[in-house]
Short mmCIF file of C-alpha atoms in Angstrom, two decimals:
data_model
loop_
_atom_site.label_atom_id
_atom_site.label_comp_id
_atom_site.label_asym_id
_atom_site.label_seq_id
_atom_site.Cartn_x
_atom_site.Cartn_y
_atom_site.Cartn_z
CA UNK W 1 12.98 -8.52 97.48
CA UNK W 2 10.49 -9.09 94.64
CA UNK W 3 8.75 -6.55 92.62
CA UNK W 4 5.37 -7.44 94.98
CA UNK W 5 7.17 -7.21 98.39
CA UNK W 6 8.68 -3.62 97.23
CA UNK W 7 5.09 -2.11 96.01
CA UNK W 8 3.72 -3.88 99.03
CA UNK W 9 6.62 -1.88 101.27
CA UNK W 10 6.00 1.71 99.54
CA UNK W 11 2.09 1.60 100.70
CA UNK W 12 1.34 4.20 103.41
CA UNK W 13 0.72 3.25 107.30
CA UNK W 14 -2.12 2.71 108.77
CA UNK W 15 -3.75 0.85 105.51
CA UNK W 16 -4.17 2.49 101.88
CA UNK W 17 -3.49 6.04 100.55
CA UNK W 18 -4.93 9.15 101.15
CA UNK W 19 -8.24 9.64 100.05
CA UNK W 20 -7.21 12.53 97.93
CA UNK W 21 -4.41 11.21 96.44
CA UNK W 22 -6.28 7.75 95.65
CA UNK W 23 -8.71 10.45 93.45
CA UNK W 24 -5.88 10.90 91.52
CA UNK W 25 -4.62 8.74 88.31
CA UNK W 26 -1.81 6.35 89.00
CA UNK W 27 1.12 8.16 87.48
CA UNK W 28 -0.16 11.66 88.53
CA UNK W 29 2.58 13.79 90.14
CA UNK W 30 2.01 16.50 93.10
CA UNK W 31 4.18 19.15 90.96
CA UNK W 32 1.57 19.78 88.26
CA UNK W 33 -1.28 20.22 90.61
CA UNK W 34 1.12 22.71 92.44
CA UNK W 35 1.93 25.01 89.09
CA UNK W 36 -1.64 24.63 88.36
CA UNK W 37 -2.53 26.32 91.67
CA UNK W 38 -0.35 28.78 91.42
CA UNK W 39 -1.04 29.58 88.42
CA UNK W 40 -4.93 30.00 89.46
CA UNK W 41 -3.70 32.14 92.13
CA UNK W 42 -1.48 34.65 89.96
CA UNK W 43 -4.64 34.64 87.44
CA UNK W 44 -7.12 35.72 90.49
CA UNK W 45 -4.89 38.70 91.58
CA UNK W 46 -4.70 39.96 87.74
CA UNK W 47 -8.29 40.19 87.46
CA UNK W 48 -8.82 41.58 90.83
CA UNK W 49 -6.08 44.55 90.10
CA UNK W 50 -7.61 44.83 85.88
CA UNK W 51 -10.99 44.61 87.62
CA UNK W 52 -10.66 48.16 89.67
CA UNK W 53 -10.74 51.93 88.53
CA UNK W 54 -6.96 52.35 89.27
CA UNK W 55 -5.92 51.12 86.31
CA UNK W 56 -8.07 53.66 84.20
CA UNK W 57 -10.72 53.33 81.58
CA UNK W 58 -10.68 50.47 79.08
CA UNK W 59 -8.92 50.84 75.57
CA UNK W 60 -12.08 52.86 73.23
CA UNK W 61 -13.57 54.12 76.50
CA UNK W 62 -15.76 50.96 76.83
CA UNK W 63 -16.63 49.22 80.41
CA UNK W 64 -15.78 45.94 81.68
CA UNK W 65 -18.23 43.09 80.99
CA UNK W 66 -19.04 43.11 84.27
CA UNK W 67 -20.02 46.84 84.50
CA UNK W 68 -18.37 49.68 85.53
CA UNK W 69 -14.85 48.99 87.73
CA UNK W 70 -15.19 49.36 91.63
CA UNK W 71 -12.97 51.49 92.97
CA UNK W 72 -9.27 50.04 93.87
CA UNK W 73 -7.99 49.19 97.65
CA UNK W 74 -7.24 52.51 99.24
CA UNK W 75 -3.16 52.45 99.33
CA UNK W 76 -1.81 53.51 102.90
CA UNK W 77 0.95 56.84 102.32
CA UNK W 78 4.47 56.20 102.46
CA UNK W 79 5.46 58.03 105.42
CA UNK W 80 7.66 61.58 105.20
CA UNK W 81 11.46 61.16 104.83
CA UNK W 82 13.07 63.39 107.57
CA UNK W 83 14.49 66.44 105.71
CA UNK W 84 12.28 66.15 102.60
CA UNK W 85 10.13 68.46 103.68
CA UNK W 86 10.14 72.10 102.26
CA UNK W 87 10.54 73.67 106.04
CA UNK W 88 13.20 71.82 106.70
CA UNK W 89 14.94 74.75 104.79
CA UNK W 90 17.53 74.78 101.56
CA UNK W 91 20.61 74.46 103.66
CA UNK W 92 22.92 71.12 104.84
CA UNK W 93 25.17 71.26 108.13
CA UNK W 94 28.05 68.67 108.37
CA UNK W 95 29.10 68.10 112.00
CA UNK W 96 32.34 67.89 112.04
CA UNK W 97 33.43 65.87 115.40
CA UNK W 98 37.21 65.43 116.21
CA UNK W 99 37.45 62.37 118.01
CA UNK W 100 39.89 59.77 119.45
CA UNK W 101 38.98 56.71 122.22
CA UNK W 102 35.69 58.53 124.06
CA UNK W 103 33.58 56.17 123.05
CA UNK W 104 31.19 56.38 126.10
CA UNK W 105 31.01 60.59 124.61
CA UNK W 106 30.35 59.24 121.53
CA UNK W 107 27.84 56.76 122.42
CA UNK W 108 25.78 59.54 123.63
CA UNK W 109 26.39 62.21 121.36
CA UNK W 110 25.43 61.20 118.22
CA UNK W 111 21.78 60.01 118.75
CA UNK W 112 21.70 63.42 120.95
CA UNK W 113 22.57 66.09 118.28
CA UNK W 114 20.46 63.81 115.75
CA UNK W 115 17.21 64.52 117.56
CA UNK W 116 18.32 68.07 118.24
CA UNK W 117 18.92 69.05 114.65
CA UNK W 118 15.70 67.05 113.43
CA UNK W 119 13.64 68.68 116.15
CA UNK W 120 14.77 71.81 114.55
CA UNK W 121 14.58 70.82 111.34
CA UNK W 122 17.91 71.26 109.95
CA UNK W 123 19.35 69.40 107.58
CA UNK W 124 22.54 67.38 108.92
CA UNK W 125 25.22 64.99 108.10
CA UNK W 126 27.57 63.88 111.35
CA UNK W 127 31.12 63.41 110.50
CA UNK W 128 33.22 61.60 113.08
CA UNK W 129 36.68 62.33 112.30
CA UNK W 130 39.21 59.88 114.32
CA UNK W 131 42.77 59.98 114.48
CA UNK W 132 44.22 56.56 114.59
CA UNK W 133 48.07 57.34 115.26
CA UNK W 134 50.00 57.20 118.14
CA UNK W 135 50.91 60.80 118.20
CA UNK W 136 49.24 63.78 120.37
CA UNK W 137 45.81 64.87 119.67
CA UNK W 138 45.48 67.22 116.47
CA UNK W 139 41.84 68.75 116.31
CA UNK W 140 42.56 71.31 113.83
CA UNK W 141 43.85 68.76 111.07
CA UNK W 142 41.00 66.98 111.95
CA UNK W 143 38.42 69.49 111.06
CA UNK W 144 40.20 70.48 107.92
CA UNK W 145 40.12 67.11 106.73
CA UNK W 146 36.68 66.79 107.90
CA UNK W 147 36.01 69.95 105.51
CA UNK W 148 37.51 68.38 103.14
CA UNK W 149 35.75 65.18 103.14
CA UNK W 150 32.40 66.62 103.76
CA UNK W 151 30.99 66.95 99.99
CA UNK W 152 29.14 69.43 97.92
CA UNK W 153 25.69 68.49 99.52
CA UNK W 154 26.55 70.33 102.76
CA UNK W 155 27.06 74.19 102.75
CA UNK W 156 28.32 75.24 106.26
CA UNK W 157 29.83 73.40 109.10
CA UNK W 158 29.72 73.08 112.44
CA UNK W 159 32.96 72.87 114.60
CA UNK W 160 31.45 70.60 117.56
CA UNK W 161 33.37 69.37 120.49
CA UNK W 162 32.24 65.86 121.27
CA UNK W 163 31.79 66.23 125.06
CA UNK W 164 29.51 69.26 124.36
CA UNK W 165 25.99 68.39 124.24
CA UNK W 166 23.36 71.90 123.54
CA UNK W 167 20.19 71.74 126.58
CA UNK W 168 18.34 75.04 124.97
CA UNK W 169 16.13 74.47 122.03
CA UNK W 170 16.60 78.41 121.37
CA UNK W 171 19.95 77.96 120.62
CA UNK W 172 20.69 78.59 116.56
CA UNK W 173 21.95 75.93 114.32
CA UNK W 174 20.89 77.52 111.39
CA UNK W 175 23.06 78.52 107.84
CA UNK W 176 25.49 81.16 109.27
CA UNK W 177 24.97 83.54 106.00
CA UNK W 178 26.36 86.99 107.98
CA UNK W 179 29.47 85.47 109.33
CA UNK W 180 31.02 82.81 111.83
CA UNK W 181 28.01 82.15 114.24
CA UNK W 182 30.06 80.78 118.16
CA UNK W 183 26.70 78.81 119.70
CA UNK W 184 29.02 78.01 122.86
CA UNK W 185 29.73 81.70 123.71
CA UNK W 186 31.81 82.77 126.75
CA UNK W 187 28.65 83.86 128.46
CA UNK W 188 27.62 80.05 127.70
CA UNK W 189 30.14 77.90 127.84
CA UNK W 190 30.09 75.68 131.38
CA UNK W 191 34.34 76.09 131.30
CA UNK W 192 35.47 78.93 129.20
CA UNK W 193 34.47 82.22 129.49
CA UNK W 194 37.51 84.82 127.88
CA UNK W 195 36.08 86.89 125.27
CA UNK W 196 38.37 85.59 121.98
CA UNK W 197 37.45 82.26 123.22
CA UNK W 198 35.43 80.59 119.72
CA UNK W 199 35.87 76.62 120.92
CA UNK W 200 33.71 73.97 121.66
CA UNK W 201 30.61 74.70 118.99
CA UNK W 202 31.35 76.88 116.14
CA UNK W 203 29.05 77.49 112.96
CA UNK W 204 30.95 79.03 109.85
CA UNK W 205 29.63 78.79 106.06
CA UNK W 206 32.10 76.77 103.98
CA UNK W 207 33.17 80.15 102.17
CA UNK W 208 34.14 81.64 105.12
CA UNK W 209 35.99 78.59 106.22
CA UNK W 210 38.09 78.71 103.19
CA UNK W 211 38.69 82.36 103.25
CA UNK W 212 40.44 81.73 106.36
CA UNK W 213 42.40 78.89 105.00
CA UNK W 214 41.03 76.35 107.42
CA UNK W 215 42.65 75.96 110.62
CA UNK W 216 46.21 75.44 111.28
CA UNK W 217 47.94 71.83 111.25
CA UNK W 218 50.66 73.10 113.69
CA UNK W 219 48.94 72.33 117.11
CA UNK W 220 49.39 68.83 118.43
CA UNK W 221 48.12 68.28 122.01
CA UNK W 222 45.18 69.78 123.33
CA UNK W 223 43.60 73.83 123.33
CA UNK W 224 45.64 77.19 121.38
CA UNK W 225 43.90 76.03 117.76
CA UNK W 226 41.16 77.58 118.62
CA UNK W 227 42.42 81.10 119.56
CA UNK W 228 44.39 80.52 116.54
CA UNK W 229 41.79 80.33 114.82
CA UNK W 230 40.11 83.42 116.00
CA UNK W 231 43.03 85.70 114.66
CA UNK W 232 42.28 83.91 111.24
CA UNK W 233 39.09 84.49 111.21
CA UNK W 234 39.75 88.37 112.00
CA UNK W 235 42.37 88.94 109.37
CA UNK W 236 39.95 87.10 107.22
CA UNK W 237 37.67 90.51 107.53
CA UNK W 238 35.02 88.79 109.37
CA UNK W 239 32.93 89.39 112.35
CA UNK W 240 31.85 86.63 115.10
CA UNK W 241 28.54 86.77 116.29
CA UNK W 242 26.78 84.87 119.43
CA UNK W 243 23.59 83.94 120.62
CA UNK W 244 20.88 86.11 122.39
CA UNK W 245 18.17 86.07 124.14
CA UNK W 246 19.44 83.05 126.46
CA UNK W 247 18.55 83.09 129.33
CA UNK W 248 20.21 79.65 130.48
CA UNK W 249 23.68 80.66 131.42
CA UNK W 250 26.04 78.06 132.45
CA UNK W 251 23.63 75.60 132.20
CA UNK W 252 22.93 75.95 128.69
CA UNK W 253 25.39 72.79 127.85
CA UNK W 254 25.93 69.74 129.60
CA UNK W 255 29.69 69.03 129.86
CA UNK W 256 30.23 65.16 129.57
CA UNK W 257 33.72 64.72 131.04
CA UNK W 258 36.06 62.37 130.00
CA UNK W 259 37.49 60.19 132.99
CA UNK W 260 40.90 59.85 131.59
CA UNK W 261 43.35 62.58 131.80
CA UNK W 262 45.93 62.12 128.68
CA UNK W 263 48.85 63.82 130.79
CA UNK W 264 51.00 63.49 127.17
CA UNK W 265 48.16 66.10 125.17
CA UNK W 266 48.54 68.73 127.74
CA UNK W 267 52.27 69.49 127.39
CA UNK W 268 54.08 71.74 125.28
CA UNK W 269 57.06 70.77 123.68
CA UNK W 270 60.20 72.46 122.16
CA UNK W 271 59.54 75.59 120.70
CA UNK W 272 55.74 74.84 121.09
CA UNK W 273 55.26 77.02 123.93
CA UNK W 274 56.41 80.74 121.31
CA UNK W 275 54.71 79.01 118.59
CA UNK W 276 51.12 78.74 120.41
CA UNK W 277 51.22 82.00 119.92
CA UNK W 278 51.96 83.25 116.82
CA UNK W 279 49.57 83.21 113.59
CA UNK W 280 50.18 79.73 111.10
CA UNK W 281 50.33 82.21 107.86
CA UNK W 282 51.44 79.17 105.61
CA UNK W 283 49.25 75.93 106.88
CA UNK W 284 45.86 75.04 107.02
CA UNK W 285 43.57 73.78 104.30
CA UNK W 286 46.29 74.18 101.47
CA UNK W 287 48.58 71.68 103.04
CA UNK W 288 46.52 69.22 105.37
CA UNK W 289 47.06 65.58 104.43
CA UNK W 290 44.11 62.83 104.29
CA UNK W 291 44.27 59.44 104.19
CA UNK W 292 41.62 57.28 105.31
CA UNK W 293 42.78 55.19 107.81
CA UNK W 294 46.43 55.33 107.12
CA UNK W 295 49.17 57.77 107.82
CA UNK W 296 50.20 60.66 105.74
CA UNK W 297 52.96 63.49 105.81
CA UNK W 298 52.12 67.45 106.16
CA UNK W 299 55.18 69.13 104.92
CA UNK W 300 57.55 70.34 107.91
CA UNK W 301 54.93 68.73 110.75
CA UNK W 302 54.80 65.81 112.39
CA UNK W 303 53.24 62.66 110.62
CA UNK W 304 49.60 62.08 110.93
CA UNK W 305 46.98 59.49 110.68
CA UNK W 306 42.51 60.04 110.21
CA UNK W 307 40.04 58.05 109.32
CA UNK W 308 36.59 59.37 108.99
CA UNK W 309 33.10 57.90 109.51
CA UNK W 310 30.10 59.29 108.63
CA UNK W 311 26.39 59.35 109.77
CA UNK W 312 23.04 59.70 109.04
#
């Protein structure tokens, strides 16, 4: 094909150019005329934001050419950050959650106790603590590593059973300063109603916590950490308090219960039955192991795996 045929063959269909382009010298290219707009464009915006009182008066205290600058755009307000507020308080709770497989619990808890706290304006980070092993439920180790890994931005935690979800606004959340604060009180509590009983929701400063040495590592399977627990927090000098003033009763909580019933956490093995008993006076926070999704060793117990997540 001959240098004719090919210019012939690069002409546009339907007869001739465009008219704009055919405006245009020969050899002109579509990039320069697109810098060139831009260009214009970035040069309009500069004088429109020089042009307006927000950037102040000009250098010598002289006025634009043009007179004196109108007044800028009115900016819209960023909107509040949730906590940032000043009555949102000084204080940070961490939400320590034990947790293995109740996802369904989980699912609902979260976004529950995340509205709760907000709506009372307390500062919160949720810490889901899961144990990833094979071996029987161990919610005390959990909670001490969940101390452990909660940082220096919180100040007191919360002890909070996953299946317990709080229906009375009344009910106090706030910085525990006189002593371990038990929100799910016998008189409360849908299931448990002995006096020593301090499970399910428990508030305690993080100096208190460690004055009693955590909680002990000694209780695999499910319930006895708690009571525990209770004689720790006794010989630790302190006094447990509970709510007032609610009028609720048993139908302060809603109990979400867990379909499956993990036959293997319920028993007690070997000497487990005596030792349920008895005060841990060497283990707790001293001696806990934490690994983040791997297994670690707690001198004289069994081996033990965590990982923990944490929200908001």
């Amino acid at each position: 094909m001959g240098p004719a045929r090919r210019r012939a063959a690069l002409r546009l269909r339907g007869g001739g150019s465009p008219p704009l382009l055919g405006l245009l010298p020969g050899r002109f290219s579509v990039f320069p005329l697109f810098f060139l707009a831009l260009l214009l464009g970035f040069a309009s915006l500069l004088w429109l934001q020089l042009s307006c009182s927000g950037e102040g008066p000009l250098p010598g205290g002289g006025q634009s050419p043009g007179g004196p600058r109108q007044p800028c755009p009115p900016q819209a307000p960023l909107p509040p950050v949730a906590g940032d507020e000043p009555s949102w308080g000084p204080h940070r709770l961490a939400l320590l959650v034990p947790f293995r497989e109740r996802f369904e619990e989980l699912l609902a808890f979260v976004p529950y106790m995340h509205r709760f706290l907000s709506k009372k304006r307390i500062r919160h980070r949720i810490f889901v603590l899961n144990q990833v092993d094979h071996f029987r439920f161990n919610r005390a180790s959990l909670i001490n590593v969940g101390f452990l890994e909660s940082g220096n931005d919180t100040d007191y935690i919360a002890m909070h059973d996953v299946d317990l979800l709080p229906l009375n606004e009344q009910l106090d959340y706030g910085f525990p300063e006189a002593g371990p604060f038990h929100v799910a009180s016998p008189e409360l509590h849908p299931l448990y109603h002995y006096k020593t009983y301090v499970g399910g929701i428990l508030l305690l400063t993080k100096q208190h916590y460690e004055m009693c040495n955590g909680m002990s590592n000694r209780f695999w399977g499910w319930g006895r950490e708690d009571d525990e627990f209770y004689r720790r927090i006794k010989g630790a000098g302190l006094q447990v308090r509970r709510p007032s003033g609610i009028t609720t009763g048993y139908e302060t909580f809603q109990h979400l219960h867990d379909p499956a019933w993990r036959k293997r956490d319920q028993k007690r093995i070997a000497a487990q039955k005596q030792e349920q008993f008895k005060v841990d006076r060497e283990g707790g926070l001293n001696n806990v192991s934490r690994v983040h999704g791997a297994c670690a060793k707690t001198p004289g117990l069994s081996p033990g795996c965590w990982e923990q997540a944490g929200f908001l």
